[in-house]
PDB file of C-alpha atoms in Angstrom:
ATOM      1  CA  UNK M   1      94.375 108.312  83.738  1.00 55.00           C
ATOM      2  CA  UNK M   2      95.070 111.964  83.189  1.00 71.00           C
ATOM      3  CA  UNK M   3      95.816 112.630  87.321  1.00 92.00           C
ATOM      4  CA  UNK M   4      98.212 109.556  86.794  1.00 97.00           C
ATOM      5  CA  UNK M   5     100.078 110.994  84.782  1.00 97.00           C
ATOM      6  CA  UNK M   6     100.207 114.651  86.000  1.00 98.00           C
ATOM      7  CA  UNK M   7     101.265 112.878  89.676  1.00 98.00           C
ATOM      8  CA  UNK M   8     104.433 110.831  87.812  1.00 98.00           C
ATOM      9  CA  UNK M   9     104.997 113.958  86.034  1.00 98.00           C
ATOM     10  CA  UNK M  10     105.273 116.034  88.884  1.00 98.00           C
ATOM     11  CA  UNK M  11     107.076 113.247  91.473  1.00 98.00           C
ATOM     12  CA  UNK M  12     109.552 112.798  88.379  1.00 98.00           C
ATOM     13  CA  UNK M  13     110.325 116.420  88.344  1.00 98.00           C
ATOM     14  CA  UNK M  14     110.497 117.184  92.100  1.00 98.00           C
ATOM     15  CA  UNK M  15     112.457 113.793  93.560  1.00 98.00           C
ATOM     16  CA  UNK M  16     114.402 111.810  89.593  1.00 98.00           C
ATOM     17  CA  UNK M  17     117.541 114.307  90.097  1.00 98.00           C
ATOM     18  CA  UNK M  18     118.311 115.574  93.933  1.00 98.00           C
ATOM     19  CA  UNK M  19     117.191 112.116  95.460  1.00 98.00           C
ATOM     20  CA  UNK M  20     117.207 109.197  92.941  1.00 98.00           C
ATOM     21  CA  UNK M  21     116.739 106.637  95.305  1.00 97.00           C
ATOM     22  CA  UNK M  22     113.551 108.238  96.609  1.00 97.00           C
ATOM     23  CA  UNK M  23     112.332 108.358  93.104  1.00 98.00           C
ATOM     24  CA  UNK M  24     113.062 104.747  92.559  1.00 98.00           C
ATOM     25  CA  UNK M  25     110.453 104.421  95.686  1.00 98.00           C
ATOM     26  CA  UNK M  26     108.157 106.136  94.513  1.00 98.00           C
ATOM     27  CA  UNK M  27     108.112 104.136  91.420  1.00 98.00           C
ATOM     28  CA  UNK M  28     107.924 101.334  92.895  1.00 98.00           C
ATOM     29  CA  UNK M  29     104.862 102.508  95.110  1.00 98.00           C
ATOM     30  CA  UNK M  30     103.257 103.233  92.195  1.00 98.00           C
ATOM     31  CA  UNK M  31     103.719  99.953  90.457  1.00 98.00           C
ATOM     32  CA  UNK M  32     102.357  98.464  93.868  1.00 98.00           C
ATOM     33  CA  UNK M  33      99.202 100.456  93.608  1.00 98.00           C
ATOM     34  CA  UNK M  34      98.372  99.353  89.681  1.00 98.00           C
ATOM     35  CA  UNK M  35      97.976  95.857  91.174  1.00 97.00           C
ATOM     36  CA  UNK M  36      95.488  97.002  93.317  1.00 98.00           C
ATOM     37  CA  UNK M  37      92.771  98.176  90.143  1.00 96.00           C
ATOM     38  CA  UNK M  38      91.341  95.111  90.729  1.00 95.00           C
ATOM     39  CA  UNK M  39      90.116  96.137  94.132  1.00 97.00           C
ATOM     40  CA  UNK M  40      89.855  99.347  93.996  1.00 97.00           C
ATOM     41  CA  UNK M  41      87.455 100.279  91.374  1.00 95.00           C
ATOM     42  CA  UNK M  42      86.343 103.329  90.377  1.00 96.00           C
ATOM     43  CA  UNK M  43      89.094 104.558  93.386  1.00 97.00           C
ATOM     44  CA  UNK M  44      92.510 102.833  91.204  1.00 98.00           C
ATOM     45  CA  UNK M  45      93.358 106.401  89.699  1.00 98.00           C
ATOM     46  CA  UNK M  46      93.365 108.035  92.933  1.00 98.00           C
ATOM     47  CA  UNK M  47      94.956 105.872  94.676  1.00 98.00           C
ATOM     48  CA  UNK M  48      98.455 105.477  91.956  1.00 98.00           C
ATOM     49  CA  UNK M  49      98.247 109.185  91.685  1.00 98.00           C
ATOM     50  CA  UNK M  50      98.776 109.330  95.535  1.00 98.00           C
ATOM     51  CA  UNK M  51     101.395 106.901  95.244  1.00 98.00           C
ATOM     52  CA  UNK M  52     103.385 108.431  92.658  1.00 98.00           C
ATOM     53  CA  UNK M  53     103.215 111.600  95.034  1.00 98.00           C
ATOM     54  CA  UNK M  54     103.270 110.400  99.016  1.00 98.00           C
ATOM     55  CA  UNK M  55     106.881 111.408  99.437  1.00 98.00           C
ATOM     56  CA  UNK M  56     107.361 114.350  97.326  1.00 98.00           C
ATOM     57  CA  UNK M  57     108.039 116.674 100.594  1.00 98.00           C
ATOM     58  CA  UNK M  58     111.520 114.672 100.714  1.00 98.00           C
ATOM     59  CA  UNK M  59     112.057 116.972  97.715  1.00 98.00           C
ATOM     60  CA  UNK M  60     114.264 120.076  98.854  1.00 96.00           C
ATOM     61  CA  UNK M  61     112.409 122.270  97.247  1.00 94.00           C
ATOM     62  CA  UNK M  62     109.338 121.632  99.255  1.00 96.00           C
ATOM     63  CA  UNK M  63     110.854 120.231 102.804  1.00 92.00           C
ATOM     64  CA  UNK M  64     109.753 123.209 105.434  1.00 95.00           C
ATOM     65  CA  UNK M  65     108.637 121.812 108.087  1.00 97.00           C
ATOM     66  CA  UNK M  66     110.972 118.326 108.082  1.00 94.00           C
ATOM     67  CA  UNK M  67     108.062 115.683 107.629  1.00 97.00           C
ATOM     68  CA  UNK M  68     107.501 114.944 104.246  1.00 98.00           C
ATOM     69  CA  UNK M  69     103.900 113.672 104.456  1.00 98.00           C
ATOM     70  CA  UNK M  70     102.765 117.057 105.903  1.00 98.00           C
ATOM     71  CA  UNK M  71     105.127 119.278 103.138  1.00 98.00           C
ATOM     72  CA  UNK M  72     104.205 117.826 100.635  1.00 98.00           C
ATOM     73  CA  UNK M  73     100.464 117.919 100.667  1.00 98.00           C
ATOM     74  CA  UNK M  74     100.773 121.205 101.868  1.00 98.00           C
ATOM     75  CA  UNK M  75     102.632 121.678  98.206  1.00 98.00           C
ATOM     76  CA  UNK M  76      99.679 119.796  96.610  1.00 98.00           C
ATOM     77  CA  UNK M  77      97.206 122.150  97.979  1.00 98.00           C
ATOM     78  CA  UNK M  78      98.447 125.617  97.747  1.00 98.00           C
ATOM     79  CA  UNK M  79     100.575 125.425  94.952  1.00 98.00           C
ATOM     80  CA  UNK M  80      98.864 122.530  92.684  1.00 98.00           C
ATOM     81  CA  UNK M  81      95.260 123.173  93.633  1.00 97.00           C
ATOM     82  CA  UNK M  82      95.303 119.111  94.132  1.00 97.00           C
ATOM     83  CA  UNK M  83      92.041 117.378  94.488  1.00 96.00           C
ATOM     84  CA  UNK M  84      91.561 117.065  98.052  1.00 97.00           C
ATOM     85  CA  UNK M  85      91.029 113.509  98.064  1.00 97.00           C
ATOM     86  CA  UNK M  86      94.574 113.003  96.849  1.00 98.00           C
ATOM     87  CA  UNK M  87      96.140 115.904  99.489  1.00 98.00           C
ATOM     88  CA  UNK M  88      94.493 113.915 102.371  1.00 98.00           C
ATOM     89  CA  UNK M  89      95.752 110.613 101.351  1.00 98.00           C
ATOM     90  CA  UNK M  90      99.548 112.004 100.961  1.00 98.00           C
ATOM     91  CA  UNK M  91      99.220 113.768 104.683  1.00 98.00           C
ATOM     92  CA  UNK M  92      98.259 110.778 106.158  1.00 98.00           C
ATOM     93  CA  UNK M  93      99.565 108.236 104.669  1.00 98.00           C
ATOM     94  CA  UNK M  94     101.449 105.241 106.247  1.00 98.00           C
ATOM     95  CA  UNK M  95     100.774 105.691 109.882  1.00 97.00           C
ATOM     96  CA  UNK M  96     101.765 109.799 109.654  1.00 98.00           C
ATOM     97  CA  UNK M  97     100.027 110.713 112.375  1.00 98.00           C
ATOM     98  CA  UNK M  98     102.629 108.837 114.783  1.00 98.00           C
ATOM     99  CA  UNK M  99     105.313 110.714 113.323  1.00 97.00           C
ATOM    100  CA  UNK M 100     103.224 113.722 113.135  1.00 98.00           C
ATOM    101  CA  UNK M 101     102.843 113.321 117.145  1.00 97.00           C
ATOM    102  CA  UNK M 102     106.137 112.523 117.699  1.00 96.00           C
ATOM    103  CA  UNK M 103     107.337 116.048 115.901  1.00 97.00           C
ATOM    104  CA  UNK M 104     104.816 117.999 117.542  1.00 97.00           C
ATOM    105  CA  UNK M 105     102.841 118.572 114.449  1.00 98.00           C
ATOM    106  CA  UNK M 106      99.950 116.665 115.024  1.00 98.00           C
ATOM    107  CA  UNK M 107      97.261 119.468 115.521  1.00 98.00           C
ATOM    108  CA  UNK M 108      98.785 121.288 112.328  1.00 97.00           C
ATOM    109  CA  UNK M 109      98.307 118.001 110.160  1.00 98.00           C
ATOM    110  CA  UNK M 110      94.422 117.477 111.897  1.00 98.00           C
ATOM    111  CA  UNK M 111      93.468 120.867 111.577  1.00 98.00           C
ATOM    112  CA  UNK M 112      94.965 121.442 107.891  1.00 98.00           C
ATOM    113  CA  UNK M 113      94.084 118.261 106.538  1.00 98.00           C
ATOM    114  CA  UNK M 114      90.875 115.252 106.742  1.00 97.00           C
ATOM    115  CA  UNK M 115      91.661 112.122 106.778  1.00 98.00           C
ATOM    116  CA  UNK M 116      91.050 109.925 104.232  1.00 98.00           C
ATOM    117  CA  UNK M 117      88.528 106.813 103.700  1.00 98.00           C
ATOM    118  CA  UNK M 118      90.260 103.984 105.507  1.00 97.00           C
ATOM    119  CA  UNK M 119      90.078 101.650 102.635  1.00 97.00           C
ATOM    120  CA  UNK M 120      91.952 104.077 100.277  1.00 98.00           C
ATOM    121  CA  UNK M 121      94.801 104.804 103.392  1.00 98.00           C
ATOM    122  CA  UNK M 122      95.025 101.234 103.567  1.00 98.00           C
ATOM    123  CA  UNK M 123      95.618 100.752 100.026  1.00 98.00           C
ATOM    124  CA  UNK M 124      98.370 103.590  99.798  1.00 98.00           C
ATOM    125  CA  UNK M 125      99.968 102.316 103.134  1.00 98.00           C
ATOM    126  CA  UNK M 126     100.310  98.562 101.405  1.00 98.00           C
ATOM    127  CA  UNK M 127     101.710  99.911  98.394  1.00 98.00           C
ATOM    128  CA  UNK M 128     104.412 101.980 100.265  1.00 98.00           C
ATOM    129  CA  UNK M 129     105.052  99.030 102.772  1.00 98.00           C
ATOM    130  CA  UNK M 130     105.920  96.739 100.674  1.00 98.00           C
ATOM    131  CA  UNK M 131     108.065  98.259  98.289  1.00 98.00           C
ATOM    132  CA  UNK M 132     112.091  99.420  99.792  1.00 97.00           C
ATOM    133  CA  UNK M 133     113.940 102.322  99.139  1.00 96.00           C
ATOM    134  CA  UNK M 134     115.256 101.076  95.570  1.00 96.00           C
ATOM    135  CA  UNK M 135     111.728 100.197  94.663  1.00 97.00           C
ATOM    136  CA  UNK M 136     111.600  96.191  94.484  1.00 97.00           C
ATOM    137  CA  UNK M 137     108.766  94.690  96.520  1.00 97.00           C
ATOM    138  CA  UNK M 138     109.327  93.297  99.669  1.00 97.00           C
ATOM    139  CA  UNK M 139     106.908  91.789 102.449  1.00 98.00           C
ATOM    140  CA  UNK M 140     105.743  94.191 104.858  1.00 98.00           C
ATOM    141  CA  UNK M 141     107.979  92.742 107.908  1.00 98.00           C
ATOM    142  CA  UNK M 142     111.036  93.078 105.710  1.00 97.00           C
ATOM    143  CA  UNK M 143     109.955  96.807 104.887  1.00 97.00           C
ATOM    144  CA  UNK M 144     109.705  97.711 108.760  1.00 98.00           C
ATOM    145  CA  UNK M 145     112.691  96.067 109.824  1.00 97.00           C
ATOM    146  CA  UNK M 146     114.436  97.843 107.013  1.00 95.00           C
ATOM    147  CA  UNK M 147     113.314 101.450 108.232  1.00 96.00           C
ATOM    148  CA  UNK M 148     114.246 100.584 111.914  1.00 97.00           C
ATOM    149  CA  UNK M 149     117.942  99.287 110.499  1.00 96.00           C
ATOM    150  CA  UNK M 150     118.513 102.787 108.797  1.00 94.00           C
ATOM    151  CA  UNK M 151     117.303 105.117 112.020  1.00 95.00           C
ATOM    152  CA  UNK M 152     119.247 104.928 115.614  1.00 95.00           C
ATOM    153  CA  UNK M 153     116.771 103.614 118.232  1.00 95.00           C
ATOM    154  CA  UNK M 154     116.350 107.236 119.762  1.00 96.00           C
ATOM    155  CA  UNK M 155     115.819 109.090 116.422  1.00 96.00           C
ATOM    156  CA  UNK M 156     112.128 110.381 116.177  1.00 95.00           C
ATOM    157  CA  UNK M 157     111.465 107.976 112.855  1.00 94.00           C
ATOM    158  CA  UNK M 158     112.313 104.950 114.587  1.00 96.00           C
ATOM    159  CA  UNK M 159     110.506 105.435 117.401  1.00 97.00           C
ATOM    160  CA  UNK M 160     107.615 106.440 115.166  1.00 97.00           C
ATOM    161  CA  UNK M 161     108.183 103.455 112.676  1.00 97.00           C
ATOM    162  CA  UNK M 162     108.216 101.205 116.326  1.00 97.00           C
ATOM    163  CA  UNK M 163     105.064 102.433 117.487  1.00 97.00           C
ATOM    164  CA  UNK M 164     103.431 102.513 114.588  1.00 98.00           C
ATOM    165  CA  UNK M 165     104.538  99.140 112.854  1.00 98.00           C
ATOM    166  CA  UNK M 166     101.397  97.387 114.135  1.00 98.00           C
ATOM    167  CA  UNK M 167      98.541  99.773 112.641  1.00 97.00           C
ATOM    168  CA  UNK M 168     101.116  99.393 109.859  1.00 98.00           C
ATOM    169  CA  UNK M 169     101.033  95.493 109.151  1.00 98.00           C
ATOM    170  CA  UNK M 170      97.257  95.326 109.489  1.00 98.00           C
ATOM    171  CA  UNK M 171      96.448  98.069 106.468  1.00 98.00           C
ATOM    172  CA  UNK M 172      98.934  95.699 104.742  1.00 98.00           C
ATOM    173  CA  UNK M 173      96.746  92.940 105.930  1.00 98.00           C
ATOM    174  CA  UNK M 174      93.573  94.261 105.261  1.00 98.00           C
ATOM    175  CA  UNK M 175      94.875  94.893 101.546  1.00 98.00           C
ATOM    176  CA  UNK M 176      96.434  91.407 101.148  1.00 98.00           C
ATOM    177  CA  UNK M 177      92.804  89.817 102.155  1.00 97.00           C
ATOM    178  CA  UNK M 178      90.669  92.101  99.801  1.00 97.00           C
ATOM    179  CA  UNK M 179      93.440  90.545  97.258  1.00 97.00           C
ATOM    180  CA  UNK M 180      92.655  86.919  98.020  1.00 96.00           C
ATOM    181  CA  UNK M 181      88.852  87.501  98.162  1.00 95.00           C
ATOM    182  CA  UNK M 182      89.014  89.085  94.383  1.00 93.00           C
ATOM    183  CA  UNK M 183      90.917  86.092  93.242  1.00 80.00           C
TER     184      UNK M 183
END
């Protein structure tokens, strides 16, 4: 539970003041991903952890590149000495590697980063999916049609958040059935 609460710790300090709403996310991510311990075993910790830190490269102090999922576990790494379990699963998580395609950064966010176990991406990319901006829980179709409402159909997110909103709904999915099957 210690990593738990070293990742609020740290989300709190880099997103609570210059973006409030994105800390309310986050919050809300993490909530999301405590309802999962009954799934995810020995894996829960890891997984909130990486919740409570997916979309610290939002934070201005850490936004180089422009896409937050590659900043900030860049920021894990280097500067946190993160495990790398957790780094991998804030690179890639929700779908990045549209977005990281669509910016040109793909090969930087293969090269720098693995990718995760699928059931623990899945897991983080439920827990961000269905929670909005102000961090209430939403289903997963209300989530995506929220992004696209917020982005102009040309902007790089949209079309990202477009392409990707399939892979999307069935990690959602996948999570929502391991759910049911625990009861």
């Amino acid at each position: 539970m210690g990593h738990v609460h070293w990742a609020r710790d740290l989300a709190r300090e880099l997103l609570e003041r210059p973006l409030p709403r994105r800390w309310a996310h986050s919050q809300g991510v993490a909530e999301q991903a405590r309802s999962l311990r009954g799934v995810l075993g020995a894996h829960a910790d890891l997984v909130e952890a990486s919740a409570w830190l997916h979309d610290i490269g939002y934070s201005p102090d850490l936004a180089t590149t422009g896409f937050h999922p590659l900043d900030g576990a860049r920021y894990l790494r280097e500067v946190q000495k993160a495990d790398e379990a957790l780094v991998s699963l804030v690179a890639y998580h929700s779908c990045a590697v549209v977005e990281a395609e669509e910016r040109g950064l793909l090969a930087p966010l293969k090269d720098e980063f693995d990718a995760p176990p699928d059931d623990l991406l899945d897991a983080l990319t439920y827990s961000d999916m269905t929670t909005g901006p102000d961090g209430t829980h939403l289903p997963v179709e209300r989530r995506l049609s929220e992004i696209l409402e917020r982005y102009a159909p040309e902007d790089l997110v949209h079309r990202s958040i477009t392409r990707s909103s399939p892979l999307l709904t069935v990690s959602v999915r996948a999570v929502e059935r391991r759910l049911a099957e625990a009861g």
